[in-house]
Amino acid sequence: MSKIIPIVMPKWGLAMKEGKLAGWLVQEGASISPGQEIMEVETDKIANVVEAQETGTLRRRVGEADKVYPVKTLLGVIADANVSDAEIDAFVAGFPVPAANADEADEGPKYHFAEVGRDRIRYAVRGERGPNVILIHGFGGDLDNWLFNIDALGETATVYALDLPGHGQSTKSIAEASLAGLADTVIGFMDALKIDTAHLVGHSMGAAIAVRIAEMAKGRALSLGLVAPAGLGPEINGDYITGFVKGTSRRDMRPVLELLFANAELVSRQLIEDVLKFKRIDGVDAALGKLGEALFGGAKQTDSVAAAAKASGLPITVVFGKEDRIIPPVHAEALAGTATIEVIDGAGHMPMMEAAKRVNELLAAAWTGG
C-alpha cells in the first residue's frame, strides 16, 4: 500500500491535552508541500498554524472546524493520487483513538524542580540523546514560552527549559537583579543537574543571560542561540516593560501582550488570564519591578553584552522577527561578522512561536551541523 500520512492534533507544550481546530487553510484535493500552512489550532495558551511536514495531496479532512480534539487525534490524511479511496477509508477507520490520560502515562512527569542555593527552580526536559541544550526565557516569561520548540529540539538533543527566579513556578524572590545574578543561578542549575557543558539558547533577556553565562563560566557554553536578544543595543520599548509590570486587568494587559506578536490574534483570552494569575502571586510584582528597573530603567537597556559575545569565540546564531516592537532588529548588526544572523518576515518579538519551524532549524544547526 502506498504511503499515507496522518495529520493529527499537535502537542504544543508540556501541558497541552487538547486543542480546537479553528479552521482548515487548504481544501481537499489540494497539493501539499513541506512548510505549507494547512490548518489553524487554538489551545488554552495560544493560537497558531500547523504546517505540513511532507509532500502529497490532502485527500481527507477528518476534523471539523470549531471542534475540540485530544492531542494525537486524526484530523486529516495526506496521500498520493494513486492511493484509493478505499485505502483512505481503511486508514481512517483503523487509526487509534487517543486513550484518556495516555499522554501523561507515556511521558511521565511534565515538570521537575531543582534546588539551586536558596532557590527552587522549575524545569522541564525533553530528549535523551545528543548534546545538552538549555532554553532561557525572557522578562516576564516562563519555560512554556518554548512550547513550540522544546519537543522539536529534543529530537536531536537533551533539552532543558527552566523558570528563572521571579518567574513561572520558581522561587519568586530575586537575590540579585542583574544579568550576572540570573546567570549565576543558571550556572548553579547546571551544577545541580551535573550538566558540564551545553548549547545555550535564550530569548530577549534570556539571550543576554546566556552571553553572561558564557563569560562567567568559560568552557561550559558550546554555542549561543540568541532569539530577539536584549543586550546588543540601548533601545527598548519602555512602554512594554512598564505596562507589563503595572498591568492589573485584562484591559491593561491585552495591548501590552499584543506588542509581542506580529499577529495580535495570537494573544488569547486565556493567555491574558494566565499572565494576570501569575502577576497576582505574592512577590511577583516586586521581583518584576526590581528586575525591570535594574535592566531597563529609563526605557533603556542598562547592560550591554555585545563585546562579551564577540569575545566568547563561540558559534553564535541571532534570530529576530522583522516586526519586533520590543527590541529593534537592527541591534543584530552589533554582532555582524561574528554571528549567523537571520531576520524573519511576519514575526515579532516571539519568533520562536510565530516562526517556530524556521527558528528550530536555525538553533539546531549549532549541534547538528545542518
Coordinates of C-alpha atoms in Angstrom, one line a residue:
M1 CA 0.0 0.0 0.0
S2 CA 1.3 3.5 -0.9
K3 CA 2.3 5.8 1.9
I4 CA -0.5 7.6 3.8
I5 CA 0.5 10.5 6.1
P6 CA -1.8 11.4 9.1
I7 CA -2.4 14.9 10.2
V8 CA -3.0 14.9 13.9
M9 CA -3.8 17.4 16.6
P10 CA -0.4 18.6 17.6
K11 CA 1.0 18.7 21.1
W12 CA 2.3 22.1 21.8
G13 CA 4.0 22.4 25.2
L14 CA 4.1 20.1 28.1
A15 CA 0.6 20.6 29.5
M16 CA -1.4 20.6 26.3
K17 CA -4.1 17.9 26.3
E18 CA -6.5 19.1 23.6
G19 CA -6.9 21.8 21.0
K20 CA -9.6 23.3 18.9
L21 CA -9.4 23.0 15.1
A22 CA -10.1 26.7 14.4
G23 CA -10.2 26.1 10.6
W24 CA -8.7 24.5 7.6
L25 CA -6.5 26.6 5.3
V26 CA -6.5 24.1 2.4
Q27 CA -9.2 22.2 0.6
E28 CA -9.5 18.5 0.0
G29 CA -7.6 17.7 -3.2
A30 CA -5.0 20.4 -2.8
S31 CA -1.3 19.7 -3.3
I32 CA 0.6 20.0 -0.1
S33 CA 4.3 20.8 0.3
P34 CA 6.5 20.8 3.5
G35 CA 6.2 24.1 5.4
Q36 CA 2.8 24.9 4.0
E37 CA 0.2 26.1 6.5
I38 CA -2.7 23.6 6.4
M39 CA -4.8 24.4 9.5
E40 CA -5.2 26.7 12.5
V41 CA -5.3 25.3 16.0
E42 CA -6.3 27.1 19.2
T43 CA -5.2 26.0 22.7
D44 CA -5.9 27.4 26.1
K45 CA -2.5 29.1 25.8
I46 CA -2.2 30.4 22.2
A47 CA -3.4 30.0 18.7
N48 CA -1.1 29.1 15.8
V49 CA -1.0 27.4 12.4
V50 CA 0.1 23.8 11.7
E51 CA 2.5 23.3 8.9
A52 CA 2.7 20.2 6.6
Q53 CA 5.8 18.1 7.1
E54 CA 5.7 16.1 3.9
T55 CA 4.6 16.3 0.3
G56 CA 1.3 14.9 -1.0
T57 CA -2.3 15.6 -1.6
L58 CA -4.8 16.4 1.1
R59 CA -7.2 13.5 0.5
R60 CA -9.4 13.8 3.5
R61 CA -10.3 16.4 6.1
V62 CA -11.5 14.3 9.1
G63 CA -11.5 17.0 11.7
E64 CA -14.3 19.6 11.8
A65 CA -13.7 23.3 12.3
D66 CA -14.5 24.8 15.7
K67 CA -14.4 21.4 17.3
V68 CA -12.1 20.4 20.2
Y69 CA -10.0 17.3 19.9
P70 CA -7.5 15.5 22.2
V71 CA -3.8 15.7 21.1
K72 CA -2.8 13.0 18.6
T73 CA -6.4 12.7 17.2
L74 CA -6.5 12.2 13.4
L75 CA -7.6 15.4 11.7
G76 CA -6.7 14.7 8.1
V77 CA -5.0 12.5 5.6
I78 CA -2.3 13.3 3.1
A79 CA -1.6 10.7 0.3
D80 CA -0.7 10.5 -3.4
A81 CA -3.4 10.3 -6.0
N82 CA -2.7 6.6 -6.6
V83 CA -3.9 5.7 -3.2
S84 CA -7.5 4.5 -3.5
D85 CA -10.4 6.0 -1.5
A86 CA -10.9 2.5 0.0
E87 CA -7.4 2.6 1.4
I88 CA -8.0 6.1 2.8
D89 CA -11.3 4.8 4.4
A90 CA -9.5 1.9 6.0
F91 CA -6.7 4.1 7.3
V92 CA -9.2 6.5 8.9
A93 CA -11.3 3.7 10.4
G94 CA -8.2 1.9 11.9
F95 CA -6.4 5.0 13.2
P96 CA -6.0 4.7 17.0
V97 CA -8.2 6.9 19.2
P98 CA -6.1 8.6 21.9
A99 CA -6.8 7.0 25.2
A100 CA -7.7 9.2 28.2
N101 CA -4.6 10.1 30.2
A102 CA -2.4 8.0 27.8
D103 CA -0.2 11.1 27.2
E104 CA 0.7 11.5 30.8
A105 CA 1.4 7.8 31.2
D106 CA 3.7 7.8 28.2
E107 CA 5.7 10.9 29.1
G108 CA 5.9 10.8 32.8
P109 CA 6.2 13.9 34.9
K110 CA 5.9 17.1 32.9
Y111 CA 7.9 19.3 35.3
H112 CA 10.7 18.8 37.7
F113 CA 12.3 21.0 40.5
A114 CA 15.9 21.6 41.4
E115 CA 17.3 23.2 44.5
V116 CA 19.8 25.9 43.5
G117 CA 21.2 27.6 46.6
R118 CA 18.2 29.2 48.2
D119 CA 16.1 29.0 45.0
R120 CA 13.7 26.3 43.9
I121 CA 13.8 26.1 40.1
R122 CA 11.2 24.5 38.0
Y123 CA 12.4 22.9 34.8
A124 CA 11.3 20.5 32.0
V125 CA 13.5 18.2 30.0
R126 CA 12.9 16.6 26.6
G127 CA 15.1 14.2 24.6
E128 CA 17.6 11.6 25.7
R129 CA 20.4 11.8 23.2
G130 CA 22.8 14.3 21.7
P131 CA 24.3 17.3 23.5
N132 CA 22.7 19.3 26.3
V133 CA 20.7 22.4 25.4
I134 CA 19.4 24.9 27.9
L135 CA 16.5 27.2 27.0
I136 CA 16.3 30.5 28.9
H137 CA 13.2 32.6 28.7
G138 CA 12.9 36.4 28.8
F139 CA 11.5 39.1 31.1
G140 CA 8.1 38.1 32.5
G141 CA 8.1 34.8 30.7
D142 CA 8.5 31.2 31.7
L143 CA 9.6 27.8 30.3
D144 CA 6.3 27.5 28.4
N145 CA 7.5 30.2 26.1
W146 CA 9.3 27.4 24.4
L147 CA 6.2 25.2 23.9
F148 CA 6.8 25.1 20.1
N149 CA 10.5 24.4 20.4
I150 CA 11.3 22.0 23.3
D151 CA 10.0 18.8 21.7
A152 CA 11.3 19.6 18.2
L153 CA 14.8 20.4 19.5
G154 CA 14.6 17.3 21.8
E155 CA 14.7 15.1 18.7
T156 CA 18.4 15.8 18.3
A157 CA 19.5 16.9 21.8
T158 CA 18.7 16.7 25.5
V159 CA 16.9 19.9 26.1
Y160 CA 16.2 21.6 29.4
A161 CA 13.9 24.6 29.8
L162 CA 13.8 26.4 33.2
D163 CA 11.9 29.1 35.0
L164 CA 14.2 31.9 36.2
P165 CA 13.8 33.2 39.7
G166 CA 10.9 35.6 40.0
H167 CA 9.1 33.7 37.1
G168 CA 6.9 30.8 36.4
Q169 CA 6.8 28.3 39.3
S170 CA 10.3 29.0 40.5
T171 CA 11.2 31.0 43.7
K172 CA 9.6 34.4 43.4
S173 CA 12.4 36.4 45.0
I174 CA 15.4 37.6 43.1
A175 CA 18.6 37.8 45.1
E176 CA 20.5 39.9 42.6
A177 CA 18.5 41.7 39.9
S178 CA 21.1 41.7 37.2
L179 CA 22.2 39.6 34.2
A180 CA 25.1 38.3 36.2
G181 CA 22.9 37.4 39.1
L182 CA 20.5 35.4 37.0
A183 CA 23.4 33.9 35.0
D184 CA 24.8 32.7 38.3
T185 CA 21.5 30.9 39.0
V186 CA 21.6 29.1 35.7
I187 CA 25.2 28.1 36.3
G188 CA 24.0 26.7 39.7
F189 CA 21.2 24.9 37.9
M190 CA 23.8 23.3 35.6
D191 CA 25.8 22.2 38.6
A192 CA 22.8 20.8 40.4
L193 CA 21.9 18.6 37.4
K194 CA 25.5 17.8 36.6
I195 CA 25.4 19.5 33.2
D196 CA 29.0 20.1 32.4
T197 CA 28.5 21.8 29.0
A198 CA 25.5 22.9 27.0
H199 CA 24.4 24.9 24.0
L200 CA 22.7 28.0 25.5
V201 CA 19.6 29.4 23.8
G202 CA 18.0 32.5 25.2
H203 CA 15.1 34.8 24.3
S204 CA 15.3 38.5 24.9
M205 CA 16.6 39.0 28.4
G206 CA 17.4 35.3 28.5
A207 CA 19.7 35.8 25.5
A208 CA 21.7 38.4 27.4
I209 CA 21.8 36.0 30.3
A210 CA 23.2 33.2 28.0
V211 CA 26.1 35.5 27.0
R212 CA 26.9 36.3 30.6
I213 CA 27.0 32.6 31.4
A214 CA 29.5 32.0 28.6
E215 CA 31.5 34.9 30.0
M216 CA 31.3 33.8 33.7
A217 CA 31.7 30.0 33.2
K218 CA 34.2 29.7 30.4
G219 CA 34.3 26.4 28.6
R220 CA 30.8 25.4 29.7
A221 CA 28.8 27.0 26.8
L222 CA 29.2 25.3 23.5
S223 CA 27.3 27.8 21.4
L224 CA 24.9 30.8 21.8
G225 CA 21.4 30.9 20.2
L226 CA 20.1 34.4 20.7
V227 CA 16.4 34.9 19.9
A228 CA 15.3 38.6 19.8
P229 CA 18.2 39.3 22.1
A230 CA 18.5 42.0 24.7
G231 CA 21.9 43.5 25.5
L232 CA 23.0 44.3 21.9
G233 CA 21.9 48.0 21.9
P234 CA 20.4 50.6 24.3
E235 CA 16.9 50.9 22.8
I236 CA 13.9 49.0 24.2
N237 CA 10.2 49.6 24.3
G238 CA 9.8 51.1 27.8
D239 CA 6.1 51.2 27.5
Y240 CA 6.1 47.4 27.2
I241 CA 8.2 46.9 30.4
T242 CA 6.1 49.5 32.4
G243 CA 2.8 48.1 31.1
F244 CA 3.8 44.5 31.9
V245 CA 4.9 45.4 35.4
K246 CA 2.0 47.6 36.3
G247 CA -0.9 45.9 34.4
T248 CA -3.6 44.5 36.7
S249 CA -6.6 43.8 34.4
R250 CA -7.4 42.3 31.0
R251 CA -7.9 45.8 29.7
D252 CA -4.4 46.7 30.8
M253 CA -2.6 43.6 29.6
R254 CA -4.1 42.9 26.2
P255 CA -2.5 45.8 24.4
V256 CA 0.8 45.1 26.2
L257 CA 0.9 41.4 25.3
E258 CA -0.1 42.3 21.7
L259 CA 3.2 44.1 21.3
L260 CA 4.9 40.8 21.5
F261 CA 3.5 39.4 18.3
A262 CA 3.3 40.5 14.6
N263 CA -0.2 38.8 14.6
A264 CA -2.1 40.2 17.6
E265 CA -4.7 37.5 17.2
L266 CA -2.3 35.1 18.9
V267 CA -3.0 36.8 22.2
S268 CA -5.9 34.7 23.5
R269 CA -8.1 35.5 26.5
Q270 CA -6.5 32.5 28.3
L271 CA -3.0 33.8 27.7
I272 CA -4.0 37.1 29.3
E273 CA -5.6 35.4 32.2
D274 CA -2.5 33.2 32.8
V275 CA -0.3 36.3 32.9
L276 CA -2.6 38.1 35.3
K277 CA -2.8 35.0 37.5
F278 CA 1.0 34.8 37.6
K279 CA 1.2 38.5 38.5
R280 CA -1.2 38.1 41.4
I281 CA 1.2 35.7 43.2
D282 CA 2.9 37.2 46.2
G283 CA 6.3 38.5 45.4
V284 CA 5.9 38.6 41.6
D285 CA 5.2 42.3 41.2
A286 CA 8.2 43.2 43.5
A287 CA 10.5 40.8 41.6
L288 CA 9.5 42.1 38.2
G289 CA 9.6 45.7 39.3
K290 CA 13.1 45.2 40.7
L291 CA 14.4 43.5 37.6
G292 CA 12.7 45.8 35.2
E293 CA 14.2 48.9 36.8
A294 CA 17.7 47.3 37.1
L295 CA 17.9 46.2 33.4
F296 CA 15.5 48.5 31.6
G297 CA 15.2 51.6 33.8
G298 CA 14.6 54.9 31.9
A299 CA 13.4 52.9 28.9
K300 CA 17.0 52.0 28.1
Q301 CA 18.9 48.7 28.3
T302 CA 21.5 49.3 31.0
D303 CA 23.7 46.3 30.4
S304 CA 25.5 45.5 27.1
V305 CA 26.7 42.0 26.2
A306 CA 27.8 42.6 22.6
A307 CA 31.5 42.8 23.5
A308 CA 31.3 39.7 25.7
A309 CA 29.5 37.8 22.9
K310 CA 32.2 38.7 20.4
A311 CA 35.0 37.8 22.8
S312 CA 33.5 34.4 23.6
G313 CA 34.7 32.8 20.4
L314 CA 31.6 30.6 20.3
P315 CA 29.4 29.9 17.4
I316 CA 26.5 32.4 17.6
T317 CA 23.1 32.5 15.9
V318 CA 21.0 35.6 16.2
V319 CA 17.3 35.5 15.2
F320 CA 15.0 38.5 15.1
G321 CA 11.4 38.9 14.0
K322 CA 11.3 41.7 11.4
E323 CA 8.2 43.2 13.1
D324 CA 9.7 43.2 16.6
R325 CA 8.2 46.1 18.5
I326 CA 10.1 45.5 21.8
I327 CA 13.8 45.4 20.6
P328 CA 14.9 46.8 17.2
P329 CA 16.1 44.1 14.9
V330 CA 18.9 46.4 13.8
H331 CA 20.6 45.6 17.1
A332 CA 21.7 42.3 15.4
E333 CA 24.3 44.4 13.5
A334 CA 26.3 44.6 16.7
L335 CA 27.4 41.0 16.0
A336 CA 27.8 41.3 12.2
G337 CA 30.7 39.3 11.1
T338 CA 30.7 37.3 14.3
A339 CA 27.3 35.6 14.2
T340 CA 24.9 34.0 11.8
I341 CA 22.0 36.4 11.6
E342 CA 18.5 36.0 10.3
V343 CA 15.6 38.4 10.4
I344 CA 12.3 36.6 9.8
D345 CA 9.4 38.2 8.0
G346 CA 6.0 38.1 9.6
A347 CA 7.3 37.6 13.1
G348 CA 7.5 39.9 16.1
H349 CA 9.3 39.7 19.4
M350 CA 8.4 36.0 19.8
P351 CA 9.7 34.4 16.6
M352 CA 10.2 31.1 18.4
M353 CA 6.4 31.0 18.5
E354 CA 5.4 32.8 15.3
A355 CA 8.1 31.1 13.1
A356 CA 8.8 28.0 15.2
K357 CA 9.9 25.7 12.4
R358 CA 12.5 28.1 11.0
V359 CA 13.8 29.1 14.4
N360 CA 14.1 25.4 15.4
E361 CA 16.1 24.8 12.2
L362 CA 18.4 27.7 12.9
L363 CA 19.0 26.8 16.5
A364 CA 19.5 23.0 15.9
A365 CA 22.1 23.7 13.3
A366 CA 24.5 24.6 16.1
W367 CA 24.7 21.0 17.2
T368 CA 23.6 19.0 14.1
G369 CA 25.7 20.9 11.6
G370 CA 22.6 21.4 9.5

